[in-house]
């Protein structure tokens, strides 16, 4: 806003800057795993939130930055809600296709091996340090792209939406949908966003029911909703073996 830089320059710059920050944040991941890793990244979230809130000269602090203009595409204005929706929708599909290709590439198979068994992956020649840092950097780069679109959508940005609760919600989306599965976070995001709205008719009790539903899901479906087909196939195979 202060430099008058256009959206089409900000978008790749945000992705690249967050990619570099992701590389730096990935170093703690080399020493911690599982929930310890989640706590490390959440701690970084708190530090970033405090920086955004206190450094008013750069971020505007609690007053934020207003007047963010939406981009135009080939001379066509994207100020309308419908136009910007389809613009964001197409970009989301493009990023999803790119990630789907990445998952099916040799890099993606190395990521899967690293996720399932780091020791076995290293024995097969996977560079654990490089791929761990790259995984963090790619995720951070995608977050940078999303941030650029979010700022253009609301046309105002302040630290409030990036509090610790936002990261916890995103973590919940991954757990509910199923981590390690391409459509898992998407399904989890839809459920975490829509389920509280569907339960609004319960008034003061809807958050209680939502919380109990999440706890029940974690107990009976620790692999998330996307693990249901695998569980059904396993049961079918066990029944066939018994017969």
GROMACS .gro file of C-alpha atoms in nm:
model
  243
    1UNK     CA    1   0.000   0.000   0.000
    2UNK     CA    2   0.275   0.246   0.093
    3UNK     CA    3   0.490   0.163  -0.209
    4UNK     CA    4   0.202   0.140  -0.454
    5UNK     CA    5   0.301  -0.209  -0.569
    6UNK     CA    6   0.044  -0.389  -0.786
    7UNK     CA    7  -0.125  -0.714  -0.682
    8UNK     CA    8   0.044  -0.911  -0.960
    9UNK     CA    9   0.383  -0.822  -0.815
   10UNK     CA   10   0.275  -0.870  -0.453
   11UNK     CA   11   0.140  -1.222  -0.524
   12UNK     CA   12   0.470  -1.388  -0.629
   13UNK     CA   13   0.662  -1.174  -0.379
   14UNK     CA   14   0.440  -1.298  -0.095
   15UNK     CA   15   0.482  -1.659  -0.208
   16UNK     CA   16   0.860  -1.623  -0.234
   17UNK     CA   17   0.897  -1.441   0.100
   18UNK     CA   18   0.687  -1.699   0.282
   19UNK     CA   19   0.880  -1.977   0.106
   20UNK     CA   20   1.203  -1.839   0.251
   21UNK     CA   21   1.045  -1.799   0.596
   22UNK     CA   22   0.922  -2.157   0.572
   23UNK     CA   23   1.277  -2.274   0.515
   24UNK     CA   24   1.382  -2.098   0.834
   25UNK     CA   25   1.086  -2.233   1.029
   26UNK     CA   26   1.161  -2.583   0.903
   27UNK     CA   27   1.483  -2.608   1.102
   28UNK     CA   28   1.302  -2.679   1.434
   29UNK     CA   29   1.122  -2.961   1.252
   30UNK     CA   30   1.455  -3.137   1.213
   31UNK     CA   31   1.461  -3.207   1.586
   32UNK     CA   32   1.096  -3.249   1.686
   33UNK     CA   33   0.811  -3.466   1.560
   34UNK     CA   34   0.434  -3.503   1.586
   35UNK     CA   35   0.262  -3.286   1.851
   36UNK     CA   36   0.595  -3.132   1.957
   37UNK     CA   37   0.629  -2.997   1.605
   38UNK     CA   38   0.276  -2.856   1.620
   39UNK     CA   39   0.356  -2.673   1.944
   40UNK     CA   40   0.678  -2.532   1.794
   41UNK     CA   41   0.495  -2.388   1.494
   42UNK     CA   42   0.212  -2.254   1.712
   43UNK     CA   43   0.471  -2.078   1.924
   44UNK     CA   44   0.605  -1.912   1.611
   45UNK     CA   45   0.247  -1.808   1.533
   46UNK     CA   46   0.226  -1.623   1.865
   47UNK     CA   47   0.554  -1.442   1.796
   48UNK     CA   48   0.437  -1.330   1.452
   49UNK     CA   49   0.103  -1.213   1.594
   50UNK     CA   50   0.275  -1.001   1.858
   51UNK     CA   51   0.506  -0.852   1.595
   52UNK     CA   52   0.212  -0.763   1.368
   53UNK     CA   53   0.021  -0.605   1.656
   54UNK     CA   54   0.308  -0.404   1.805
   55UNK     CA   55   0.500  -0.281   1.499
   56UNK     CA   56   0.250  -0.014   1.399
   57UNK     CA   57   0.498   0.165   1.171
   58UNK     CA   58   0.483  -0.135   0.935
   59UNK     CA   59   0.152  -0.313   0.991
   60UNK     CA   60  -0.070  -0.042   1.137
   61UNK     CA   61  -0.103  -0.245   1.457
   62UNK     CA   62  -0.458  -0.296   1.577
   63UNK     CA   63  -0.576  -0.029   1.330
   64UNK     CA   64  -0.455  -0.243   1.041
   65UNK     CA   65  -0.418  -0.144   0.677
   66UNK     CA   66  -0.728  -0.032   0.490
   67UNK     CA   67  -0.809   0.063   0.134
   68UNK     CA   68  -0.651  -0.244  -0.025
   69UNK     CA   69  -0.758  -0.249  -0.388
   70UNK     CA   70  -0.864  -0.559  -0.575
   71UNK     CA   71  -0.670  -0.643  -0.890
   72UNK     CA   72  -0.784  -0.623  -1.248
   73UNK     CA   73  -0.732  -0.899  -1.504
   74UNK     CA   74  -0.667  -0.806  -1.867
   75UNK     CA   75  -0.841  -0.476  -1.807
   76UNK     CA   76  -1.145  -0.640  -1.643
   77UNK     CA   77  -1.233  -0.517  -1.293
   78UNK     CA   78  -1.256  -0.776  -1.016
   79UNK     CA   79  -1.420  -0.543  -0.765
   80UNK     CA   80  -1.750  -0.733  -0.772
   81UNK     CA   81  -1.797  -1.020  -0.527
   82UNK     CA   82  -1.890  -1.266  -0.802
   83UNK     CA   83  -1.596  -1.175  -1.023
   84UNK     CA   84  -1.347  -1.200  -0.737
   85UNK     CA   85  -1.499  -1.533  -0.626
   86UNK     CA   86  -1.442  -1.694  -0.965
   87UNK     CA   87  -1.097  -1.537  -0.984
   88UNK     CA   88  -1.005  -1.693  -0.650
   89UNK     CA   89  -1.176  -2.020  -0.740
   90UNK     CA   90  -0.970  -2.061  -1.058
   91UNK     CA   91  -0.650  -1.978  -0.870
   92UNK     CA   92  -0.736  -2.234  -0.600
   93UNK     CA   93  -0.793  -2.505  -0.861
   94UNK     CA   94  -0.463  -2.416  -1.029
   95UNK     CA   95  -0.270  -2.444  -0.700
   96UNK     CA   96  -0.451  -2.769  -0.615
   97UNK     CA   97  -0.358  -2.919  -0.953
   98UNK     CA   98   0.002  -2.813  -0.901
   99UNK     CA   99   0.009  -2.979  -0.557
  100UNK     CA  100  -0.161  -3.292  -0.696
  101UNK     CA  101   0.114  -3.315  -0.958
  102UNK     CA  102   0.374  -3.265  -0.685
  103UNK     CA  103   0.229  -3.549  -0.477
  104UNK     CA  104   0.245  -3.788  -0.774
  105UNK     CA  105   0.599  -3.685  -0.864
  106UNK     CA  106   0.917  -3.847  -0.724
  107UNK     CA  107   0.931  -3.556  -0.478
  108UNK     CA  108   0.583  -3.643  -0.354
  109UNK     CA  109   0.676  -4.008  -0.303
  110UNK     CA  110   0.980  -3.895  -0.107
  111UNK     CA  111   0.755  -3.672   0.108
  112UNK     CA  112   0.522  -3.968   0.174
  113UNK     CA  113   0.812  -4.193   0.268
  114UNK     CA  114   0.948  -3.927   0.502
  115UNK     CA  115   0.608  -3.886   0.664
  116UNK     CA  116   0.548  -4.258   0.716
  117UNK     CA  117   0.893  -4.367   0.831
  118UNK     CA  118   1.187  -4.120   0.833
  119UNK     CA  119   1.444  -4.388   0.914
  120UNK     CA  120   1.332  -4.611   0.628
  121UNK     CA  121   1.316  -4.312   0.395
  122UNK     CA  122   1.674  -4.217   0.481
  123UNK     CA  123   1.788  -4.574   0.419
  124UNK     CA  124   1.637  -4.547   0.068
  125UNK     CA  125   1.841  -4.236  -0.007
  126UNK     CA  126   1.591  -3.962   0.080
  127UNK     CA  127   1.766  -3.649   0.209
  128UNK     CA  128   1.565  -3.595   0.528
  129UNK     CA  129   1.697  -3.244   0.595
  130UNK     CA  130   1.634  -3.115   0.245
  131UNK     CA  131   1.286  -3.265   0.209
  132UNK     CA  132   1.174  -3.156   0.556
  133UNK     CA  133   1.276  -2.798   0.485
  134UNK     CA  134   1.120  -2.814   0.139
  135UNK     CA  135   0.789  -2.939   0.281
  136UNK     CA  136   0.772  -2.646   0.521
  137UNK     CA  137   0.872  -2.401   0.250
  138UNK     CA  138   0.606  -2.523   0.005
  139UNK     CA  139   0.335  -2.503   0.271
  140UNK     CA  140   0.446  -2.153   0.369
  141UNK     CA  141   0.454  -2.045   0.004
  142UNK     CA  142   0.092  -2.158  -0.040
  143UNK     CA  143   0.002  -1.962   0.274
  144UNK     CA  144   0.164  -1.653   0.121
  145UNK     CA  145  -0.053  -1.690  -0.189
  146UNK     CA  146  -0.363  -1.733   0.026
  147UNK     CA  147  -0.270  -1.424   0.227
  148UNK     CA  148  -0.247  -1.209  -0.084
  149UNK     CA  149  -0.593  -1.321  -0.195
  150UNK     CA  150  -0.736  -1.275   0.156
  151UNK     CA  151  -0.611  -0.918   0.178
  152UNK     CA  152  -0.759  -0.835  -0.163
  153UNK     CA  153  -1.089  -1.001  -0.066
  154UNK     CA  154  -1.158  -0.812   0.258
  155UNK     CA  155  -0.965  -0.499   0.144
  156UNK     CA  156  -0.857  -0.448   0.504
  157UNK     CA  157  -0.605  -0.643   0.704
  158UNK     CA  158  -0.510  -0.641   1.071
  159UNK     CA  159  -0.350  -0.890   1.314
  160UNK     CA  160  -0.680  -1.019   1.461
  161UNK     CA  161  -0.753  -1.292   1.200
  162UNK     CA  162  -0.405  -1.438   1.252
  163UNK     CA  163  -0.432  -1.510   1.623
  164UNK     CA  164  -0.342  -1.849   1.770
  165UNK     CA  165  -0.704  -1.959   1.737
  166UNK     CA  166  -0.675  -1.940   1.356
  167UNK     CA  167  -0.383  -2.183   1.354
  168UNK     CA  168  -0.562  -2.415   1.596
  169UNK     CA  169  -0.865  -2.412   1.367
  170UNK     CA  170  -0.652  -2.500   1.066
  171UNK     CA  171  -0.485  -2.779   1.261
  172UNK     CA  172  -0.830  -2.907   1.355
  173UNK     CA  173  -0.931  -2.905   0.988
  174UNK     CA  174  -0.637  -3.128   0.901
  175UNK     CA  175  -0.706  -3.370   1.186
  176UNK     CA  176  -1.079  -3.394   1.117
  177UNK     CA  177  -1.035  -3.446   0.743
  178UNK     CA  178  -0.733  -3.672   0.766
  179UNK     CA  179  -0.368  -3.573   0.756
  180UNK     CA  180  -0.152  -3.710   0.478
  181UNK     CA  181  -0.446  -3.725   0.235
  182UNK     CA  182  -0.494  -3.483  -0.052
  183UNK     CA  183  -0.866  -3.417   0.005
  184UNK     CA  184  -0.846  -3.455   0.385
  185UNK     CA  185  -0.783  -3.089   0.475
  186UNK     CA  186  -1.045  -2.977   0.221
  187UNK     CA  187  -1.312  -3.200   0.374
  188UNK     CA  188  -1.202  -3.101   0.723
  189UNK     CA  189  -1.221  -2.731   0.635
  190UNK     CA  190  -1.574  -2.770   0.497
  191UNK     CA  191  -1.689  -2.958   0.807
  192UNK     CA  192  -1.523  -2.728   1.063
  193UNK     CA  193  -1.671  -2.420   0.893
  194UNK     CA  194  -2.019  -2.555   0.816
  195UNK     CA  195  -2.096  -2.778   1.116
  196UNK     CA  196  -2.116  -2.493   1.370
  197UNK     CA  197  -2.349  -2.310   1.132
  198UNK     CA  198  -2.573  -2.615   1.096
  199UNK     CA  199  -2.590  -2.641   1.476
  200UNK     CA  200  -2.693  -2.278   1.529
  201UNK     CA  201  -3.052  -2.386   1.597
  202UNK     CA  202  -2.926  -2.529   1.928
  203UNK     CA  203  -2.838  -2.175   2.040
  204UNK     CA  204  -2.610  -2.182   2.345
  205UNK     CA  205  -2.547  -2.557   2.315
  206UNK     CA  206  -2.415  -2.568   1.962
  207UNK     CA  207  -2.050  -2.522   2.063
  208UNK     CA  208  -2.083  -2.801   2.319
  209UNK     CA  209  -2.222  -3.040   2.058
  210UNK     CA  210  -1.954  -2.934   1.809
  211UNK     CA  211  -1.677  -2.993   2.063
  212UNK     CA  212  -1.813  -3.334   2.161
  213UNK     CA  213  -1.842  -3.428   1.794
  214UNK     CA  214  -1.476  -3.344   1.736
  215UNK     CA  215  -1.368  -3.541   2.045
  216UNK     CA  216  -1.574  -3.842   1.933
  217UNK     CA  217  -1.420  -3.821   1.587
  218UNK     CA  218  -1.068  -3.820   1.730
  219UNK     CA  219  -1.147  -4.124   1.945
  220UNK     CA  220  -1.319  -4.344   1.685
  221UNK     CA  221  -1.160  -4.204   1.368
  222UNK     CA  222  -0.804  -4.097   1.458
  223UNK     CA  223  -0.717  -4.103   1.089
  224UNK     CA  224  -0.988  -3.849   1.005
  225UNK     CA  225  -1.295  -3.876   0.786
  226UNK     CA  226  -1.090  -3.978   0.482
  227UNK     CA  227  -0.986  -4.295   0.666
  228UNK     CA  228  -1.345  -4.430   0.660
  229UNK     CA  229  -1.311  -4.602   0.317
  230UNK     CA  230  -0.985  -4.766   0.429
  231UNK     CA  231  -1.152  -4.890   0.745
  232UNK     CA  232  -1.444  -5.035   0.549
  233UNK     CA  233  -1.211  -5.212   0.306
  234UNK     CA  234  -1.012  -5.354   0.598
  235UNK     CA  235  -1.326  -5.486   0.763
  236UNK     CA  236  -1.439  -5.641   0.437
  237UNK     CA  237  -1.102  -5.808   0.391
  238UNK     CA  238  -1.109  -5.944   0.747
  239UNK     CA  239  -1.456  -6.084   0.697
  240UNK     CA  240  -1.346  -6.250   0.374
  241UNK     CA  241  -1.045  -6.401   0.550
  242UNK     CA  242  -1.264  -6.535   0.832
  243UNK     CA  243  -1.502  -6.699   0.582
   0.00000   0.00000   0.00000
